[in-house]
Amino acid sequence: MNPLVRVIGVCLHLCACGLIVREWDPEVTHHRGDAINLLELAADLDLERTQPSNPGPTFVSHNPDLRPSVIDLVFHGIAESVSDCTFRDPVRQGPSDHIPIFTVVKRDDEIEPVTRRTIPRDSEAEQAMRTELPQKIADIQVSDLKTREDVERVAQALADAYAEAWMAHSKVS
């Protein structure tokens, strides 16, 4: 599973305006490649479309010539349990032409606490990092940058040098 999905328990609400297709609206007889592309993109992100527990249109136009349709979609993490956690709420529609969709997202108790690393200002650790980092940067071979790969290599080496110095001298706070 995509680590971002696991950490934040992704539930994505979006309006697929103009994508009225049979993949999510059973009243439609055709489908478009855009819909398939959207579903494939969601799958690449470890997401899948969630059908509300009370299926039905999500868009009811103020224009009586247009039929109600499903254009508001919800995607959630594939591994998440979603029984009855997504529902349409026509009572709260108000003057909008979209029916609100609500999703209950369960919090993952296994999420690691967020920590930060710091180096106190004017400390010995700061001075040590200020001494070490220029040395690490000076050791990076930067001559003969002829290809994109050469530039990428140097950029990665710079990032690694900073990360190594930071991790060596900072403390969890």
C-alpha positions as semicolon CSV with decimal commas, in nm:
position;residue;x (nm);y (nm);z (nm)
1;M;0,000;0,000;0,000
2;N;0,113;0,352;-0,075
3;P;0,265;0,472;0,258
4;L;0,088;0,807;0,230
5;V;-0,249;0,632;0,213
6;R;-0,165;0,422;0,521
7;V;-0,051;0,718;0,726
8;I;-0,332;0,962;0,662
9;G;-0,614;0,719;0,583
10;V;-0,688;0,884;0,254
11;C;-1,044;0,943;0,155
12;L;-1,064;1,154;-0,157
13;H;-1,383;1,335;-0,258
14;L;-1,393;1,482;-0,608
15;C;-1,634;1,605;-0,870
16;A;-1,587;1,437;-1,207
17;C;-1,784;1,703;-1,394
18;G;-1,838;1,602;-1,753
19;L;-1,756;1,238;-1,678
20;I;-2,104;1,094;-1,675
21;V;-2,033;0,729;-1,751
22;R;-2,163;0,384;-1,668
23;E;-1,866;0,309;-1,441
24;W;-2,039;0,510;-1,167
25;D;-2,382;0,600;-1,306
26;P;-2,594;0,292;-1,388
27;E;-2,837;0,506;-1,591
28;V;-2,567;0,575;-1,851
29;T;-2,504;0,323;-2,129
30;H;-2,164;0,444;-2,251
31;H;-1,820;0,480;-2,101
32;R;-1,522;0,698;-2,182
33;G;-1,152;0,636;-2,161
34;D;-1,119;0,925;-1,915
35;A;-1,319;0,729;-1,660
36;I;-1,098;0,424;-1,703
37;N;-0,789;0,647;-1,671
38;L;-0,926;0,797;-1,348
39;L;-0,990;0,451;-1,201
40;E;-0,643;0,333;-1,307
41;L;-0,482;0,641;-1,150
42;A;-0,670;0,574;-0,827
43;A;-0,550;0,212;-0,833
44;D;-0,191;0,332;-0,882
45;L;-0,237;0,536;-0,561
46;D;-0,383;0,232;-0,380
47;L;-0,728;0,390;-0,385
48;E;-1,059;0,252;-0,506
49;R;-1,396;0,412;-0,567
50;T;-1,645;0,388;-0,283
51;Q;-2,014;0,351;-0,358
52;P;-2,226;0,537;-0,099
53;S;-2,430;0,309;0,127
54;N;-2,739;0,482;-0,015
55;P;-2,656;0,496;-0,390
56;G;-2,820;0,748;-0,615
57;P;-2,754;1,071;-0,800
58;T;-2,506;1,318;-0,656
59;F;-2,598;1,599;-0,895
60;V;-2,952;1,726;-0,946
61;S;-2,948;2,021;-1,183
62;H;-3,172;2,321;-1,133
63;N;-3,241;2,286;-1,506
64;P;-3,541;2,050;-1,532
65;D;-3,428;1,942;-1,881
66;L;-3,119;1,770;-1,735
67;R;-3,153;1,437;-1,562
68;P;-2,993;1,370;-1,221
69;S;-2,654;1,201;-1,247
70;V;-2,356;1,071;-1,053
71;I;-2,057;1,303;-1,090
72;D;-1,933;1,336;-0,731
73;L;-1,704;1,048;-0,642
74;V;-1,531;0,917;-0,332
75;F;-1,211;0,712;-0,328
76;H;-1,056;0,545;-0,023
77;G;-0,755;0,328;0,061
78;I;-0,799;-0,023;-0,078
79;A;-0,721;-0,193;0,254
80;E;-0,968;0,017;0,453
81;S;-1,300;-0,120;0,572
82;V;-1,569;0,100;0,421
83;S;-1,900;-0,061;0,507
84;D;-2,155;0,215;0,557
85;C;-1,887;0,482;0,603
86;T;-1,980;0,683;0,291
87;F;-2,332;0,813;0,237
88;R;-2,525;1,078;0,045
89;D;-2,721;1,329;0,257
90;P;-2,997;1,486;0,043
91;V;-3,140;1,659;0,353
92;R;-2,833;1,887;0,369
93;Q;-2,837;1,973;-0,002
94;G;-2,985;2,317;0,049
95;P;-2,981;2,537;-0,265
96;S;-2,684;2,353;-0,418
97;D;-2,730;2,127;-0,718
98;H;-2,491;1,874;-0,559
99;I;-2,602;1,631;-0,290
100;P;-2,344;1,629;-0,008
101;I;-2,146;1,310;0,043
102;F;-2,010;1,229;0,386
103;T;-1,738;0,981;0,474
104;V;-1,639;0,856;0,816
105;V;-1,262;0,809;0,821
106;K;-1,130;0,586;1,095
107;R;-0,814;0,701;1,268
108;D;-0,522;0,459;1,253
109;D;-0,393;0,404;1,608
110;E;-0,069;0,263;1,468
111;I;0,045;0,596;1,325
112;E;0,384;0,688;1,462
113;P;0,387;1,015;1,654
114;V;0,525;1,310;1,462
115;T;0,863;1,414;1,588
116;R;1,100;1,686;1,484
117;R;1,473;1,723;1,493
118;T;1,643;2,045;1,592
119;I;1,986;2,192;1,647
120;P;1,992;2,460;1,915
121;R;2,112;2,798;1,790
122;D;2,472;2,886;1,879
123;S;2,531;2,536;2,019
124;E;2,832;2,308;1,979
125;A;2,615;2,088;1,756
126;E;2,542;2,383;1,527
127;Q;2,910;2,471;1,507
128;A;3,001;2,108;1,433
129;M;2,745;2,093;1,152
130;R;2,868;2,424;1,009
131;T;3,218;2,279;1,004
132;E;3,127;1,935;0,870
133;L;2,882;2,034;0,595
134;P;3,122;2,248;0,387
135;Q;3,378;1,966;0,405
136;K;3,123;1,714;0,280
137;I;3,020;1,949;-0,002
138;A;3,382;2,010;-0,102
139;D;3,428;1,633;-0,142
140;I;3,155;1,613;-0,409
141;Q;3,293;1,578;-0,762
142;V;3,132;1,856;-0,969
143;S;3,360;1,881;-1,272
144;D;3,250;1,754;-1,612
145;L;2,876;1,789;-1,564
146;K;2,774;1,692;-1,915
147;T;2,457;1,491;-1,880
148;R;2,134;1,509;-1,690
149;E;2,248;1,206;-1,492
150;D;2,564;1,394;-1,387
151;V;2,354;1,682;-1,255
152;E;2,119;1,438;-1,078
153;R;2,418;1,263;-0,919
154;V;2,554;1,592;-0,783
155;A;2,211;1,705;-0,662
156;Q;2,166;1,374;-0,478
157;A;2,515;1,398;-0,330
158;L;2,436;1,748;-0,199
159;A;2,109;1,626;-0,048
160;D;2,285;1,327;0,109
161;A;2,563;1,546;0,252
162;Y;2,312;1,777;0,417
163;A;2,100;1,487;0,547
164;E;2,402;1,308;0,693
165;A;2,526;1,623;0,868
166;W;2,177;1,704;0,995
167;M;2,119;1,354;1,133
168;A;2,464;1,348;1,294
169;H;2,416;1,673;1,485
170;S;2,042;1,724;1,540
171;K;1,839;1,572;1,821
172;V;1,475;1,466;1,844
173;S;1,285;1,735;2,031
